[in-house]
């Protein structure tokens, strides 16, 4: 492994935030993109040149390609599409620009770079369409395998997927409790993985946009990690929002069988255990990590090498149990560790290569270069000899099918039971209350009163009792006299529900109307209007 640190002010001594490689056809030549707190995106190309022989260390030659102007704030992230033809960049204003290389006419061979201090652009990068929008800072973004969709996460607690060809939004998720800081697209196109500040890793259906699984805690066995004894129990897996990191970048292995998740944090008594989790695809339904890679400080970013290697025959162990070898790099704020899936220990480690914190890492398409950016404004290059790593696999074995991650539906209300007819119940049959009987059960309110049925009501204290008492004080002779005088009056009154109570005779001649007490009937009983009665 060789380390290169060119003394280049990539963005005028400003802090670098993101780097990525572009896939090109030229061998031994590379193109990269850099972003910073400036409002610009810059593209570079570099190569390694051997000066005085093959045995000497090659020198690194870097050339400027283009300066992309258009963002209104700091550009937090930039990623090339898988085929390298498009470039997506997101800024702190919530805008996502999609760039492409436009034609260069003969009249305008030298393109203005947008700055007097910058050389003219060699490539004409233009916007492919109108920007996509978030309501706040764009934290991370990624492409799908065919380069037609862009998934992005933001400080507005949202996950958005846009179609680059049509410019339309495919779906969105806005129910995160805390904003997600990292997102990665499954190489098989089935899942989207987000890692948020709410200590959760969400597995999302990349097609429908629905959450399939949320991993936040797991039951871990008894073990020792860095001389810290862990007892068997359920632990929170990830770091909370107190971690000073702008991004939490997960990554898949090239075949999608392994998922590497940083920001692991286990609180064991008064000790804090940091590291990185390795999830197997078949273990997604269990929400259980397969392996834990400890670290002395919190990890922020994981980047997996795009190549896969054959197993080394001289090594008997196979740490992850996969039929191939893969490499991945884990970044902390000041170190980078490179792991091999066949070994239990890392085979490369660098630290203190920059004065300020590291911000991003990226692998070259051929797997030989690891690019590291820092907040001090410089980039480091780690060059690997792939012949010492192993033989590159040309054909990858077909992976097993993906597990089923469909969430169970919530239990609905039990079906309503049909109401049993009280008249047909066994209890009613014992009392002789059948449906055909003219007399209905007291538990059922009759729809209409039955003819010839005498209905009585319980005695209650009311104003009727007062009239009854007052009528008792009148002499029987006086009552008889009044009754004789009214023998010629025809009273056409039909009692509907209950008999009308006695009414005290009126002392003077007047027109009388029935009182509320005298016309009180049972509920739901229809009344027949009564003509006024004149008492002489």
C-alpha atoms as one frame of an Amber mdcrd trajectory, in Angstrom:
protein
   0.000   0.000   0.000   1.257   3.454  -0.935   0.079   6.787   0.432  -0.046
   9.992  -1.624  -0.889  13.468  -0.339  -0.602  15.997  -3.178  -0.269  19.609
  -2.086  -3.263  20.840  -4.023  -5.836  23.335  -2.805  -8.756  21.484  -4.277
 -11.249  24.215  -3.318  -9.129  27.228  -2.401  -8.234  25.936   1.077 -11.887
  25.346   1.916 -13.084  22.236   3.734 -13.833  19.265   1.480 -17.155  17.517
   2.119 -17.483  14.794  -0.519 -15.491  12.865  -3.136 -16.360  10.205  -5.708
 -14.918   8.386  -8.734 -16.281   8.473 -12.272 -16.295   5.277 -14.303 -14.283
   5.782 -17.500 -12.962   3.452 -20.178  -9.349   4.643 -20.124  -7.071   2.307
 -18.222  -4.781   3.694 -15.502  -6.541   7.060 -15.694  -9.089   8.233 -13.154
 -11.599  11.058 -12.838 -12.962  12.291  -9.540 -15.372  14.926  -8.244 -14.864
  17.064  -5.146 -17.257  19.320  -3.242 -16.699  21.769  -0.422 -18.311  24.504
   1.623 -17.964  26.635  -1.496 -20.857  26.762  -3.927 -18.928  24.861  -6.593
 -18.427  21.300  -7.807 -15.082  20.475  -9.394 -13.977  17.579 -11.559 -10.387
  16.369 -11.795  -8.392  13.662 -13.512  -5.195  11.991 -12.341  -2.815   9.169
 -13.181   0.320   7.550 -11.797   3.447   8.095 -13.864   6.625   6.054 -13.642
   9.621   8.322 -14.265  12.901   6.403 -13.961  11.972   2.753 -14.104   9.392
   0.276 -12.988  10.945  -0.366  -9.592  10.658   3.223  -8.428   7.611   4.750
  -6.841   5.223   6.245  -9.377   4.390   9.925  -9.144   0.852  11.259  -8.966
  -0.177  13.751 -11.657  -3.455  15.657 -11.166  -5.135  17.869 -13.781  -8.130
  20.194 -13.560 -11.133  19.325 -15.765 -14.144  21.499 -14.939 -15.703  23.786
 -12.361 -19.498  23.432 -12.069 -21.280  26.585 -10.880 -24.939  26.888  -9.925
 -25.439  25.906  -6.310 -26.521  28.604  -3.856 -24.903  27.025  -0.795 -22.326
  24.538   0.412 -22.385  21.318  -1.627 -22.653  18.480   0.870 -22.530  15.462
  -1.429 -21.850  14.490  -5.046 -22.197  11.063  -6.657 -21.654   9.825 -10.213
 -24.188   7.510 -11.813 -23.083   3.860 -12.214 -22.265   4.381 -15.901 -20.478
   7.665 -15.200 -22.556   9.726 -17.637 -24.465  11.753 -15.031 -23.494  13.509
 -11.829 -25.825  14.391  -8.934 -24.905  16.985  -6.311 -26.876  18.158  -3.274
 -26.375  21.354  -1.292 -27.351  22.850   2.055 -30.292  24.695   0.463 -32.076
  21.431  -0.328 -31.377  21.434  -4.084 -30.186  18.399  -6.047 -28.605  19.181
  -9.412 -28.155  16.572 -12.139 -25.264  17.313 -14.498 -24.187  15.886 -17.838
 -21.446  16.617 -20.348 -22.671  18.853 -23.147 -21.171  19.333 -26.599 -18.299
  21.732 -27.200 -18.617  23.802 -30.361 -15.707  24.955 -32.464 -16.444  28.582
 -31.621 -16.299  27.896 -27.875 -13.567  25.349 -27.299 -12.528  26.993 -24.035
 -15.388  27.209 -21.572 -15.435  29.753 -18.790 -15.047  28.037 -15.406 -16.973
  30.679 -13.472 -13.950  32.020 -11.579 -11.112  34.306 -12.620  -8.603  32.241
 -10.644  -9.569  28.954 -12.306  -8.359  27.738 -15.700 -10.957  27.249 -18.448
 -13.040  24.107 -18.340 -12.010  21.185 -20.529 -15.484  19.663 -20.427 -18.806
  21.410 -20.791 -20.873  20.138 -17.858 -24.452  21.415 -17.995 -27.622  20.756
 -16.043 -29.588  17.824 -17.367 -32.898  19.121 -15.940 -34.442  21.311 -13.270
 -33.185  20.672  -9.716 -35.003  18.376  -7.335 -35.939  19.929  -4.026 -35.837
  19.150  -0.312 -36.979  21.529   2.412 -33.585  21.493   4.130 -29.973  20.303
   3.760 -29.334  17.299   1.548 -27.304  14.902   3.708 -26.719  12.007   1.301
 -27.851  10.601  -2.041 -27.367   7.484  -4.146 -28.224   6.060  -7.581 -29.986
   2.873  -8.515 -28.172   0.291 -10.618 -29.326   1.529 -14.056 -28.871   5.222
 -13.237 -32.504   6.264 -13.736 -33.472   6.964 -10.106 -31.929   9.090  -7.365
 -32.668   8.529  -3.679 -31.817  11.300  -1.228 -32.169  12.076   2.481 -32.366
  15.447   4.156 -32.547  17.304   7.453 -36.284  17.698   6.860 -36.720  14.047
   8.007 -37.579  12.885   4.495 -36.487  10.255   1.990 -37.213  11.139  -1.643
 -36.823   9.128  -4.841 -36.874  10.968  -8.181 -36.869   9.737 -11.742 -34.051
  11.406 -13.642 -35.593  10.745 -17.058 -39.035  12.198 -16.336 -38.131  14.589
 -13.525 -41.038  13.335 -11.420 -41.005  12.206  -7.828 -41.566   8.454  -7.544
 -42.332   8.306  -3.808 -41.431   9.936  -0.515 -41.214   9.026   3.175 -41.551
  11.757   5.798 -42.172   9.872   9.045 -38.638   9.640  10.430 -38.436  10.775
  14.047 -34.971  12.230  13.405 -33.445  13.009  10.054 -31.563  10.232   8.212
 -27.911  10.902   7.454 -27.036   8.034   5.161 -28.637   6.065   2.342 -27.499
   3.239   0.060 -29.246   1.397  -2.781 -29.293  -2.390  -2.792 -27.203  -3.726
  -5.737 -30.110  -6.036  -6.561 -32.528  -3.100  -6.625 -34.837  -4.458  -3.934
 -34.033  -2.394  -0.823 -33.007   1.072   0.261 -31.121   1.322   3.556 -31.167
   4.487   5.672 -29.322   5.187   8.920 -30.772   7.979  11.057 -29.914   9.988
  14.126 -32.788   8.307  15.990 -30.558   5.205  16.377 -32.457   3.250  13.734
 -31.555   1.456  10.545 -34.549   1.254   8.200 -34.964  -1.241   5.367 -37.258
   0.287   2.738 -38.909  -1.247  -0.289 -37.143   0.527  -3.148 -40.108   0.089
  -5.495 -43.097   0.935  -3.297 -41.405   3.217  -0.770 -42.740   1.394   2.304
 -40.720   0.558   5.391 -40.172  -3.179   5.671 -37.957  -3.414   8.738 -36.610
  -1.150  11.454 -33.466  -2.307  13.275 -32.673  -0.427  16.470 -31.905  -3.032
  19.153 -30.929  -6.692  19.380 -30.200  -9.374  21.928 -26.439  -9.941  22.193
 -24.655 -12.853  23.924 -22.076 -12.816  26.706 -18.724 -11.663  25.334 -15.678
  -9.457  25.860 -15.030  -6.423  23.631 -11.907  -4.380  24.327 -11.705  -5.768
  27.881 -15.329  -4.797  28.455 -17.514  -7.648  29.632 -20.934  -7.694  28.043
 -23.679  -9.719  29.618 -26.423 -11.312  27.598 -29.270  -8.889  27.051 -30.981
  -6.469  24.696 -28.876  -3.456  23.660 -29.420  -0.369  21.560 -27.270  -0.824
  18.467 -26.490   2.639  17.104 -25.264   6.001  18.290 -27.742   8.772  19.080
 -27.811  12.320  17.725 -24.933  13.362  19.995 -22.462  11.905  17.502 -20.716
  14.811  15.774 -20.977  13.521  12.226 -22.777  14.966   9.238 -23.150  11.617
   7.462 -23.648   7.995   8.464 -22.787   6.055   5.342 -23.742   2.379   5.050
 -22.679   0.216   2.128 -23.492  -3.149   0.528 -21.079  -5.754  -0.729 -20.979
  -5.926  -4.560 -23.419  -8.870  -4.634 -25.708  -7.416  -1.951 -25.251 -10.337
   0.469 -23.588  -8.266   3.210 -24.507  -4.878   4.649 -21.951  -2.826   6.588
 -23.402  -0.289   9.031 -21.215   2.209  10.946 -22.011   4.268  14.067 -22.314
   1.168  16.266 -22.582   2.136  19.928 -23.117  -0.272  22.822 -23.633   1.164
  26.293 -22.256  -1.383  28.754 -22.542  -0.091  32.315 -20.303   3.003  32.311
 -18.331   1.971  29.213 -18.975   2.856  25.573 -18.159   0.304  22.890 -17.857
   1.611  19.312 -17.574  -0.226  16.034 -19.282  -1.369  12.833 -21.941  -4.042
  12.262 -22.054  -6.626   9.506 -25.552  -7.802   8.564 -26.234 -10.788   6.355
 -29.060 -10.417   3.892 -30.768 -13.585   5.078 -30.733 -12.249   8.661 -32.730
  -9.107   7.862 -35.986 -10.609   9.232 -34.239 -11.344  12.553 -32.921  -7.773
  12.955 -29.732  -9.381  14.240 -26.177  -8.378  13.224 -23.913 -11.222  12.148
 -20.579  -9.681  13.148 -19.241  -6.723  15.101 -16.008  -4.919  14.200 -14.836
  -2.982  17.272 -13.198   0.413  17.086 -11.570   2.730  19.592 -13.790   5.626
  18.449 -17.088   6.089  16.604 -17.144   5.079  12.946 -18.799   7.368  10.397
 -18.546   5.881   6.917 -18.109   2.504   5.212 -17.105   2.031   1.572 -16.895
  -1.398  -0.050 -14.474  -2.249  -2.851 -16.383  -2.868  -6.126 -14.304  -5.970
  -6.944 -14.589  -9.484  -5.541 -11.617 -11.811  -5.108 -11.172 -15.558  -4.903
 -10.509 -17.137  -1.534  -6.863 -17.417  -0.604  -5.973 -21.142  -0.474  -3.231
 -20.574   2.111  -5.680 -19.142   4.655  -7.809 -21.748   6.414 -10.121 -19.327
   8.191 -13.122 -17.605   6.631 -14.391 -14.925   8.997 -17.679 -14.085   7.270
 -18.242 -17.474   5.649 -18.830 -16.178   2.110 -17.373 -18.059  -0.907 -15.259
 -15.077  -2.002 -13.151 -12.259  -0.611 -14.254  -8.655  -0.430 -12.544  -5.523
   0.874 -14.150  -2.632   2.688 -12.851   0.514   4.366 -14.178   2.000   7.611
 -13.630   5.682   8.351 -13.521   7.454  11.697 -12.807  11.123  12.243  -9.030
  10.598  11.934  -8.376   7.030  10.707  -9.219   4.529   7.970  -9.182   0.752
   8.451  -9.361  -1.724   5.552 -10.782  -5.202   6.225 -10.733  -8.513   4.380
 -13.759 -10.819   4.641 -11.580 -13.926   4.951  -9.569 -12.684   7.928 -10.610
 -11.765  11.451  -8.184  -8.836  11.522  -7.721  -5.778   9.258  -4.858  -5.832
   6.771  -4.423  -2.032   6.396  -4.690   0.901   8.784  -3.819   4.588   8.513
  -4.344   7.419  10.981  -3.231  10.995  11.599  -2.747  11.593   7.886  -4.613
  14.926   8.110  -4.721  17.690  10.678  -8.503  17.999  10.579 -11.337  15.452
  10.561 -11.898  13.143   7.620 -15.103  13.745   5.663 -15.524  11.061   2.962
 -13.939   8.016   1.289 -14.410   6.416  -2.146 -13.025   3.433  -4.090 -11.886
   3.615  -7.703 -13.777   1.421 -10.212 -10.777  -0.910 -10.560 -10.471  -1.282
  -6.776  -6.845  -0.159  -6.595  -7.281   3.400  -5.234  -8.937   4.566  -2.025
  -9.581   8.316  -1.972  -9.898  10.146   1.370 -11.026  13.765   1.854 -10.673
  15.977   4.922 -12.022  19.205   6.349  -8.605  20.834   6.076  -8.996  20.947
   2.298  -6.609  18.158   1.230  -7.113  14.664  -0.199  -5.136  11.482   0.395
  -4.721   8.585  -2.025  -4.113   5.000  -0.873  -2.853   2.787  -3.693  -3.092
  -1.011  -3.362  -1.355  -3.762  -5.291  -4.246  -6.033  -6.259  -1.900  -8.883
  -7.111  -1.036  -9.157  -3.428  -4.697  -9.124  -2.446  -5.781 -12.052  -4.608
  -7.224 -13.098  -7.929 -10.152 -11.038  -9.151 -13.286 -13.111  -9.744 -14.681
 -12.722 -13.241 -17.956 -14.538 -12.536 -19.784 -14.205  -9.245 -21.888 -17.148
  -7.989 -25.618 -16.515  -8.092 -26.818 -15.404  -4.654 -29.793 -16.977  -2.861
 -33.189 -15.266  -3.067 -33.923 -12.325  -0.806 -35.838 -12.931   2.439 -39.448
 -11.927   2.854 -39.712  -8.705   4.846 -43.446  -8.056   4.670 -44.722  -6.574
   7.893 -47.688  -8.432   9.423 -50.977  -6.645   9.122 -52.550  -5.228  12.234
 -55.282  -7.311  13.745 -58.660  -5.938  12.788 -61.842  -5.919  14.802 -63.525
  -9.282  15.252 -66.549  -9.829  13.007 -69.807  -8.715  14.515 -72.003 -11.543
  15.753 -75.595 -11.575  14.596 -77.952 -10.328  17.308 -80.028 -13.150  18.634
 -83.780 -12.602  18.706 -84.764 -12.530  22.391 -88.122 -14.002  21.563 -86.499
 -17.053  19.980 -83.907 -17.591  22.735 -84.169 -20.625  25.045 -84.736 -18.314
  27.991 -87.676 -16.707  26.253 -89.058 -20.098  25.235 -89.134 -21.172  28.885
 -91.301 -18.170  29.706 -93.526 -18.814  26.713 -92.411 -15.709  24.846 -92.420
 -16.857  21.248 -92.210 -14.625  18.219 -95.773 -15.528  17.231 -97.270 -14.578
  20.597 -99.379 -11.403  20.590 -97.654 -10.263  23.767 -94.006  -9.386  23.214
 -91.129  -9.604  25.646 -90.500  -6.658  27.888 -86.936  -6.525  26.617 -88.098
  -5.593  23.116 -89.607  -2.199  22.402 -92.791  -2.670  20.338 -92.881  -0.888
  17.025 -96.552   0.013  17.564 -99.029  -0.542  20.394-101.161  -3.637  20.271
-104.913  -3.185  20.098-106.730  -4.325  23.206-103.601  -4.430  25.318-103.779
  -2.694  28.667-100.513  -0.962  29.429 -99.823   0.425  32.847 -97.008   2.537
  34.134 -95.490   2.533  37.604 -96.733   5.117  40.047 -94.498   8.122  40.322
 -94.771  11.401  42.103 -95.947  14.092  39.718 -98.264  17.053  39.438-101.132
  14.608  38.827-101.092  13.660  42.503-101.585  17.303  43.403-104.763  17.532
  41.344-105.999  14.318  42.874-105.573  15.730  46.373-107.311  18.977  45.440
-110.272  17.107  43.976-110.777  15.197  47.249-111.653  18.445  49.060-114.636
  19.130  46.777-117.972  17.829  47.962-119.476  14.808  46.268-122.684  16.697
  45.680-120.951  19.403  43.744-119.226  16.792  41.555-122.515  14.992  40.874
-124.150  18.257  39.910-121.477  18.978  37.341-121.710  15.476  35.939-125.486
  15.897  35.386-124.893  19.109  33.509-122.447  17.408  31.158-124.439  14.336
  30.211-125.262  15.856  26.815-121.556  16.276  25.785-120.093  13.694  23.407
-116.406  12.975  24.284-114.730  11.450  21.232-111.428  10.404  22.956-109.413
   7.287  22.197-106.925   6.149  24.810-103.695   5.103  23.130-101.361   4.045
  25.857-102.728   4.775  29.279-105.987   6.000  30.869-106.337   9.723  31.324
-106.270  10.737  35.024-109.150  12.542  36.665-109.155  16.294  36.243-110.532
  18.653  38.840-113.728  20.417  37.710-113.341  23.995  36.599-115.133  26.596
  38.767-115.839  29.031  35.940-116.911  28.606  32.364-113.819  28.593  30.118
-112.207  26.735  27.293-109.966  23.979  28.659-107.135  22.129  26.952-105.522
  18.943  28.203-102.440  19.468  30.371 -99.042  17.883  29.757 -99.639  15.493
  32.612-103.012  14.437  31.256-101.637  13.715  27.808 -98.459  11.906  28.962
 -98.013   8.794  26.894 -95.377   6.157  26.610 -92.428   6.717  24.314 -93.003
   5.871  20.627 -96.813   5.832  21.110 -98.643   7.856  18.470-101.296  10.335
  19.649-104.646  11.284  18.194-105.598  14.939  18.380-108.439  15.681  20.817
-111.019  18.395  20.037-111.376  21.113  22.634-113.978  20.498  25.322-116.222
  23.325  26.504-117.535  23.064  30.009-120.644  25.117  30.827
